[in-house]
C-alpha cells in the first residue's frame, strides 16, 4: 500500500501511556514547533493501533516506561526505522539502553563513576556479593538497565543490616537476570549536586543542576509504579571542567557512531564530582532524556530549529 507523500512528512513525538500529553517542557517544544509551522502528533510508543509508516520522523520524548521491557522498546525502534527516521536512531538507542556503555567510554579514556559490574550468569552467592561491596562508606546498587532512579538503593557499608539489605537487593536483581552496578556513593552530590549538560547537534545548549536523589536502601514500595523519582532541578552555569569533559563525550560519540556522519540531535551528559572534586560521568542519556527546556530560556526554540533542519 502506498502512503501519500504529504502524510509521510508528519512528525511524531513519542511518549508513554502515563503521559499521553507529554510532560510540560516538551509541550513547550511542541508549541515552538507549531509556531514554526510544524504540526506534531503525540503518540504512545506501545500503542498497537499506531501505523508508524504514517510518520516521516519520530522524536523520542517521554517513553519512560520502557525500562521494564527494553527488548520490546528496541524492537519498536527498529520498526519505526523501517519506514521513517528515528531521533536518536535505533542503533544509538540500542547502545544506550544498558549502562554497560559506560565501559566503552571508560575504555576510550573518559572518567566514569568507578563501578563494579555484577553479571547474573556468574550466580554469585551472598558471600560473593558481599565481598564486592566496599568495606566502608556509602555505596549504591543499581541495575544496568534503568531510568528515573528506579530499582536503585543507597547503603551504608558499616551498618550490618544495610549490607544485608544490599545483598538482598542485589540478589533480587541478579535473580531475574539483570546486570548490577556497585558504586561508591560520591557524596559531593549532596553539596555540589549533579550537572546535566544538554547538547543539540553536538553544540552545547544549556546545563542544569540536579539535587541528590538517593536517601537510603531500596524499598520496593517506594518506586513501584512510579515513573521516576522526584527531581529538584535548577539552571546551572556548567564549570569549565564540566564543559571540557562533556565536550569530550560528545566528540567520542561521533567516533562510536561513525555511520551517522554527524552529531546526534540531542545528547545529555550527567556528571557528578568525585571525592577530589573532579567531574566524572554518571550517565549519558541518548534515548529519552528530560531536556529541561523550562530552566533555560530559548532552549526549546533552539531545539525546535535544529529538529526542523533535519525534516
Ligand atoms: N555513585 C553514586 N553516587 C552518588 N549518587 C548516585 C550514584 N549513583 C546514582 N546516584 C544517584 O541516583 C540517581 C540515579 O542514578 P543514575 O545513575 O543517574 O540512573 P538513572 O537516572 O538512569 O536511574 C542519580 O541522579 C544520583 O542522584
Ligand atoms: Mg540519571
Short mmCIF file of C-alpha atoms and ligand atoms in Angstrom, two decimals:
data_model
loop_
_atom_site.label_atom_id
_atom_site.label_comp_id
_atom_site.label_asym_id
_atom_site.label_seq_id
_atom_site.Cartn_x
_atom_site.Cartn_y
_atom_site.Cartn_z
CA UNK A 1 0.00 0.00 0.00
CA UNK A 2 1.44 3.37 -0.89
CA UNK A 3 1.22 6.25 1.55
CA UNK A 4 0.67 9.77 0.21
CA UNK A 5 3.84 11.82 0.47
CA UNK A 6 2.12 14.56 2.48
CA UNK A 7 1.36 12.17 5.32
CA UNK A 8 4.84 10.60 5.42
CA UNK A 9 6.15 14.05 6.27
CA UNK A 10 4.36 14.02 9.62
CA UNK A 11 6.33 14.30 12.81
CA UNK A 12 5.50 12.22 15.89
CA UNK A 13 6.62 12.93 19.44
CA UNK A 14 6.74 9.56 21.19
CA UNK A 15 5.60 9.30 24.80
CA UNK A 16 4.28 6.66 27.22
CA UNK A 17 0.68 5.89 28.14
CA UNK A 18 1.04 7.51 31.57
CA UNK A 19 1.93 10.85 29.96
CA UNK A 20 -0.33 10.95 26.89
CA UNK A 21 0.13 14.73 26.62
CA UNK A 22 3.92 14.72 27.18
CA UNK A 23 5.42 16.49 30.18
CA UNK A 24 5.28 20.29 30.50
CA UNK A 25 8.67 21.18 28.99
CA UNK A 26 8.04 19.00 25.96
CA UNK A 27 4.72 20.78 25.49
CA UNK A 28 6.85 23.91 25.21
CA UNK A 29 8.85 22.22 22.48
CA UNK A 30 5.66 21.20 20.73
CA UNK A 31 4.44 24.81 20.82
CA UNK A 32 7.78 26.05 19.44
CA UNK A 33 7.45 23.58 16.56
CA UNK A 34 3.84 24.65 15.90
CA UNK A 35 4.85 28.32 15.89
CA UNK A 36 7.33 27.45 13.17
CA UNK A 37 4.67 25.77 11.06
CA UNK A 38 5.47 22.18 12.06
CA UNK A 39 2.47 20.32 13.48
CA UNK A 40 3.13 17.21 15.57
CA UNK A 41 1.21 14.17 16.75
CA UNK A 42 1.86 13.00 20.30
CA UNK A 43 1.88 9.22 20.10
CA UNK A 44 2.23 6.47 22.72
CA UNK A 45 5.14 4.25 21.66
CA UNK A 46 3.49 0.93 22.55
CA UNK A 47 0.02 1.79 21.27
CA UNK A 48 -0.74 -1.14 18.96
CA UNK A 49 -3.15 0.89 16.82
CA UNK A 50 -0.49 3.30 15.51
CA UNK A 51 0.69 2.91 11.93
CA UNK A 52 4.28 4.14 12.24
CA UNK A 53 4.61 4.33 8.47
CA UNK A 54 2.47 7.46 8.72
CA UNK A 55 5.41 9.31 10.22
CA UNK A 56 8.44 10.53 8.32
CA UNK A 57 10.13 11.36 11.64
CA UNK A 58 9.65 10.15 15.19
CA UNK A 59 11.25 12.06 18.06
CA UNK A 60 11.57 10.04 21.27
CA UNK A 61 10.41 12.02 24.30
CA UNK A 62 8.71 10.71 27.45
CA UNK A 63 8.89 6.96 26.79
CA UNK A 64 9.99 6.31 30.36
CA UNK A 65 8.16 3.04 30.91
CA UNK A 66 10.38 1.03 28.54
CA UNK A 67 12.96 0.00 31.15
CA UNK A 68 10.84 -2.95 32.29
CA UNK A 69 10.77 -4.24 28.67
CA UNK A 70 13.84 -2.96 26.87
CA UNK A 71 13.63 -5.63 24.16
CA UNK A 72 10.12 -4.54 23.18
CA UNK A 73 11.35 -0.97 23.04
CA UNK A 74 14.38 -1.90 20.92
CA UNK A 75 12.08 -3.81 18.54
CA UNK A 76 9.85 -0.73 18.29
CA UNK A 77 12.82 1.47 17.33
CA UNK A 78 13.66 -0.95 14.52
CA UNK A 79 10.06 -0.95 13.33
CA UNK A 80 9.95 2.86 13.22
CA UNK A 81 13.16 2.94 11.19
CA UNK A 82 11.80 0.60 8.54
CA UNK A 83 9.65 3.46 7.26
CA UNK A 84 10.93 6.65 8.86
CA UNK A 85 13.69 8.47 10.70
CA UNK A 86 14.00 7.92 14.44
CA UNK A 87 15.71 10.51 16.64
CA UNK A 88 18.01 9.49 18.10
CA UNK A 89 18.47 6.46 15.77
CA UNK A 90 17.76 2.85 16.80
CA UNK A 91 21.46 2.00 16.75
CA UNK A 92 22.09 4.71 19.33
CA UNK A 93 19.15 3.58 21.44
CA UNK A 94 20.47 0.00 21.41
CA UNK A 95 23.86 1.14 22.64
CA UNK A 96 22.46 3.47 25.30
CA UNK A 97 19.76 1.16 26.76
CA UNK A 98 22.20 -0.58 29.05
CA UNK A 99 24.66 1.33 31.23
CA UNK A 100 27.41 -1.06 30.20
CA UNK A 101 28.05 1.60 27.52
CA UNK A 102 29.95 3.32 30.34
CA UNK A 103 32.61 0.63 29.94
CA UNK A 104 33.06 1.65 26.29
CA UNK A 105 33.52 5.25 27.37
CA UNK A 106 35.98 4.22 30.07
CA UNK A 107 37.99 2.23 27.51
CA UNK A 108 38.12 5.38 25.44
CA UNK A 109 39.84 7.12 28.30
CA UNK A 110 36.87 9.00 29.75
CA UNK A 111 36.42 9.13 33.54
CA UNK A 112 33.26 7.36 34.74
CA UNK A 113 31.97 6.78 38.27
CA UNK A 114 34.12 3.82 39.40
CA UNK A 115 31.94 0.74 39.06
CA UNK A 116 31.99 -2.96 39.87
CA UNK A 117 29.87 -4.88 37.38
CA UNK A 118 27.99 -8.00 38.52
CA UNK A 119 26.88 -10.48 35.92
CA UNK A 120 23.83 -12.72 36.63
CA UNK A 121 25.44 -15.62 34.76
CA UNK A 122 28.07 -15.91 37.49
CA UNK A 123 25.45 -16.99 40.04
CA UNK A 124 27.18 -15.24 42.93
CA UNK A 125 26.14 -16.37 46.39
CA UNK A 126 25.60 -13.95 49.27
CA UNK A 127 29.26 -14.11 50.21
CA UNK A 128 30.40 -13.49 46.65
CA UNK A 129 28.17 -10.44 46.53
CA UNK A 130 29.26 -9.22 49.95
CA UNK A 131 32.96 -9.26 49.02
CA UNK A 132 32.26 -6.96 46.08
CA UNK A 133 30.84 -4.22 48.28
CA UNK A 134 33.13 -1.51 49.65
CA UNK A 135 34.37 -2.11 53.20
CA UNK A 136 33.30 1.30 54.46
CA UNK A 137 31.32 4.35 53.39
CA UNK A 138 28.05 4.57 51.49
CA UNK A 139 27.56 2.71 48.24
CA UNK A 140 24.94 2.45 45.51
CA UNK A 141 23.33 -0.62 43.95
CA UNK A 142 21.55 -0.18 40.62
CA UNK A 143 20.64 -2.29 37.60
CA UNK A 144 22.38 -1.56 34.30
CA UNK A 145 19.01 -1.01 32.62
CA UNK A 146 17.08 1.65 34.46
CA UNK A 147 15.91 5.23 34.41
CA UNK A 148 14.39 7.64 36.87
CA UNK A 149 16.37 6.10 39.77
CA UNK A 150 14.10 3.06 39.78
CA UNK A 151 15.43 -0.12 41.47
CA UNK A 152 18.30 1.93 42.87
CA UNK A 153 19.37 2.00 46.52
CA UNK A 154 22.00 3.55 48.75
CA UNK A 155 23.58 1.63 51.64
CA UNK A 156 25.98 2.29 54.49
CA UNK A 157 28.72 -0.36 54.32
CA UNK A 158 29.44 -0.12 58.04
CA UNK A 159 25.87 -0.97 59.11
CA UNK A 160 25.32 -4.73 59.14
CA UNK A 161 21.59 -4.54 58.42
CA UNK A 162 22.20 -2.29 55.44
CA UNK A 163 24.78 -4.66 53.97
CA UNK A 164 22.18 -7.42 54.36
CA UNK A 165 19.57 -5.29 52.59
CA UNK A 166 22.06 -4.53 49.81
CA UNK A 167 22.76 -8.24 49.37
CA UNK A 168 19.03 -8.95 49.11
CA UNK A 169 18.55 -6.10 46.65
CA UNK A 170 21.47 -7.34 44.51
CA UNK A 171 20.31 -10.96 44.65
CA UNK A 172 16.80 -9.97 43.60
CA UNK A 173 18.12 -8.10 40.58
CA UNK A 174 20.58 -10.84 39.57
CA UNK A 175 17.89 -13.47 40.18
CA UNK A 176 15.74 -12.05 37.39
CA UNK A 177 18.71 -11.89 35.04
CA UNK A 178 19.56 -8.23 35.48
CA UNK A 179 23.13 -6.97 35.49
CA UNK A 180 24.05 -4.92 38.55
CA UNK A 181 26.36 -1.99 39.20
CA UNK A 182 28.05 -1.35 42.55
CA UNK A 183 29.41 2.15 43.05
CA UNK A 184 30.70 4.15 45.94
CA UNK A 185 28.28 6.90 46.83
CA UNK A 186 30.03 10.06 45.63
CA UNK A 187 28.99 12.31 48.46
CA UNK A 188 29.72 15.63 46.78
CA UNK A 189 26.42 15.03 45.02
CA UNK A 190 24.87 16.12 48.33
CA UNK A 191 26.53 19.54 48.23
CA UNK A 192 27.60 20.33 44.67
CA UNK A 193 24.84 18.23 43.09
CA UNK A 194 24.74 16.54 39.69
CA UNK A 195 25.13 18.57 36.49
CA UNK A 196 23.24 17.63 33.34
CA UNK A 197 24.68 19.21 30.17
CA UNK A 198 22.43 19.27 27.12
CA UNK A 199 23.92 19.33 23.61
CA UNK A 200 21.93 19.89 20.45
CA UNK A 201 23.54 18.88 17.13
CA UNK A 202 26.81 18.47 19.00
CA UNK A 203 26.74 22.05 20.32
CA UNK A 204 26.41 22.85 24.00
CA UNK A 205 22.93 24.27 24.68
CA UNK A 206 22.41 24.56 28.44
CA UNK A 207 23.01 22.90 31.79
CA UNK A 208 21.01 22.26 34.93
CA UNK A 209 21.79 21.25 38.47
CA UNK A 210 20.07 18.22 39.90
CA UNK A 211 19.96 17.71 43.67
CA UNK A 212 20.93 14.39 45.29
CA UNK A 213 18.28 11.70 44.90
CA UNK A 214 19.23 8.70 47.00
CA UNK A 215 18.42 8.76 50.67
CA UNK A 216 18.75 5.14 51.67
CA UNK A 217 18.17 1.48 50.91
CA UNK A 218 15.99 0.44 48.02
CA UNK A 219 12.34 -0.03 49.01
CA UNK A 220 10.14 -1.84 46.56
CA UNK A 221 7.07 0.16 47.64
CA UNK A 222 8.80 3.49 47.07
CA UNK A 223 9.28 3.42 43.32
CA UNK A 224 6.80 0.70 42.37
CA UNK A 225 4.53 2.05 39.68
CA UNK A 226 6.36 5.38 39.82
CA UNK A 227 7.81 6.60 36.53
CA UNK A 228 10.69 8.49 38.08
CA UNK A 229 11.84 9.86 41.41
CA UNK A 230 11.02 13.50 42.06
CA UNK A 231 13.97 15.62 40.95
CA UNK A 232 14.98 19.05 42.18
CA UNK A 233 16.40 20.96 39.26
CA UNK A 234 17.66 24.47 38.64
CA UNK A 235 19.54 26.30 35.91
CA UNK A 236 23.31 26.00 36.34
CA UNK A 237 26.31 27.53 34.68
CA UNK A 238 28.45 24.47 33.88
CA UNK A 239 32.04 24.73 35.14
CA UNK A 240 34.98 24.76 32.73
CA UNK A 241 35.93 21.22 33.81
CA UNK A 242 32.35 20.00 33.26
CA UNK A 243 32.19 21.57 29.82
CA UNK A 244 35.53 20.07 28.85
CA UNK A 245 34.53 16.59 29.90
CA UNK A 246 31.07 16.75 28.30
CA UNK A 247 32.64 18.10 25.08
CA UNK A 248 34.97 15.09 25.08
CA UNK A 249 32.00 12.76 25.50
CA UNK A 250 30.24 14.36 22.53
CA UNK A 251 33.39 14.12 20.40
CA UNK A 252 33.84 10.48 21.39
CA UNK A 253 30.23 9.65 20.48
CA UNK A 254 30.88 10.79 16.92
CA UNK A 255 33.56 8.11 16.86
CA UNK A 256 31.29 5.46 18.43
CA UNK A 257 28.72 6.05 15.65
CA UNK A 258 30.75 6.93 12.53
CA UNK A 259 27.91 5.73 10.21
CA UNK A 260 25.76 8.64 11.34
CA UNK A 261 28.11 11.05 9.61
CA UNK A 262 27.47 13.84 12.10
CA UNK A 263 26.44 14.68 15.63
CA UNK A 264 23.33 13.37 17.35
CA UNK A 265 20.31 15.66 17.52
CA UNK A 266 20.46 15.51 21.32
CA UNK A 267 22.93 14.35 23.92
CA UNK A 268 22.68 14.77 27.67
CA UNK A 269 25.77 14.19 29.75
CA UNK A 270 25.23 13.77 33.52
CA UNK A 271 28.26 14.44 35.69
CA UNK A 272 28.94 14.30 39.42
CA UNK A 273 32.13 15.28 41.24
CA UNK A 274 34.37 12.51 42.55
CA UNK A 275 35.90 12.84 46.01
CA UNK A 276 38.66 15.06 44.58
CA UNK A 277 36.04 17.39 43.11
CA UNK A 278 36.72 16.38 39.50
CA UNK A 279 33.66 15.64 37.35
CA UNK A 280 33.09 12.02 36.36
CA UNK A 281 30.40 10.54 34.10
CA UNK A 282 27.32 9.21 35.88
CA UNK A 283 25.43 8.56 32.68
CA UNK A 284 25.00 9.71 29.09
CA UNK A 285 21.35 9.95 28.06
CA UNK A 286 20.74 9.47 24.36
CA UNK A 287 17.26 7.93 24.39
CA UNK A 288 14.59 9.88 26.29
CA UNK A 289 16.35 12.46 28.43
CA UNK A 290 14.43 15.28 30.04
CA UNK A 291 15.94 18.26 28.26
CA UNK A 292 14.99 20.84 30.90
CA UNK A 293 13.77 23.50 28.48
CA UNK A 294 11.92 25.10 31.40
CA UNK A 295 15.23 26.05 33.02
CA UNK A 296 16.91 27.75 30.07
CA UNK A 297 15.15 30.48 28.13
CA UNK A 298 15.28 29.95 24.38
CA UNK A 299 16.37 26.31 24.61
CA UNK A 300 13.07 24.84 23.37
CA UNK A 301 13.16 27.18 20.36
CA UNK A 302 16.78 26.23 19.64
CA UNK A 303 15.92 22.57 19.80
CA UNK A 304 12.85 23.07 17.56
CA UNK A 305 15.00 24.74 14.91
CA UNK A 306 17.63 22.00 15.00
CA UNK A 307 14.89 19.41 14.62
CA UNK A 308 13.20 21.26 11.75
CA UNK A 309 16.52 21.43 9.90
CA UNK A 310 16.50 17.62 9.87
CA UNK A 311 12.97 17.16 8.50
N1 LIG B 1 27.57 6.56 42.66
C1 LIG B 1 26.64 7.47 43.00
N2 LIG B 1 26.93 8.43 43.91
C2 LIG B 1 26.00 9.37 44.28
N3 LIG B 1 24.74 9.39 43.79
C3 LIG B 1 24.40 8.45 42.88
C4 LIG B 1 25.32 7.45 42.43
N4 LIG B 1 24.69 6.68 41.53
C5 LIG B 1 23.43 7.15 41.43
N5 LIG B 1 23.24 8.21 42.24
C6 LIG B 1 22.01 8.99 42.42
O1 LIG B 1 20.94 8.25 41.86
C7 LIG B 1 20.36 8.93 40.75
C8 LIG B 1 20.00 7.94 39.66
O2 LIG B 1 21.16 7.27 39.20
P1 LIG B 1 21.59 7.24 37.67
O3 LIG B 1 22.87 6.51 37.58
O4 LIG B 1 21.55 8.62 37.13
O5 LIG B 1 20.47 6.34 37.00
P2 LIG B 1 19.07 6.68 36.27
O6 LIG B 1 18.90 8.17 36.24
O7 LIG B 1 19.25 6.12 34.89
O8 LIG B 1 18.06 5.96 37.06
C9 LIG B 1 21.38 9.99 40.36
O9 LIG B 1 20.74 11.11 39.80
C10 LIG B 1 22.06 10.31 41.69
O10 LIG B 1 21.31 11.25 42.46
MG1 LIG B 2 20.19 9.72 35.98
#
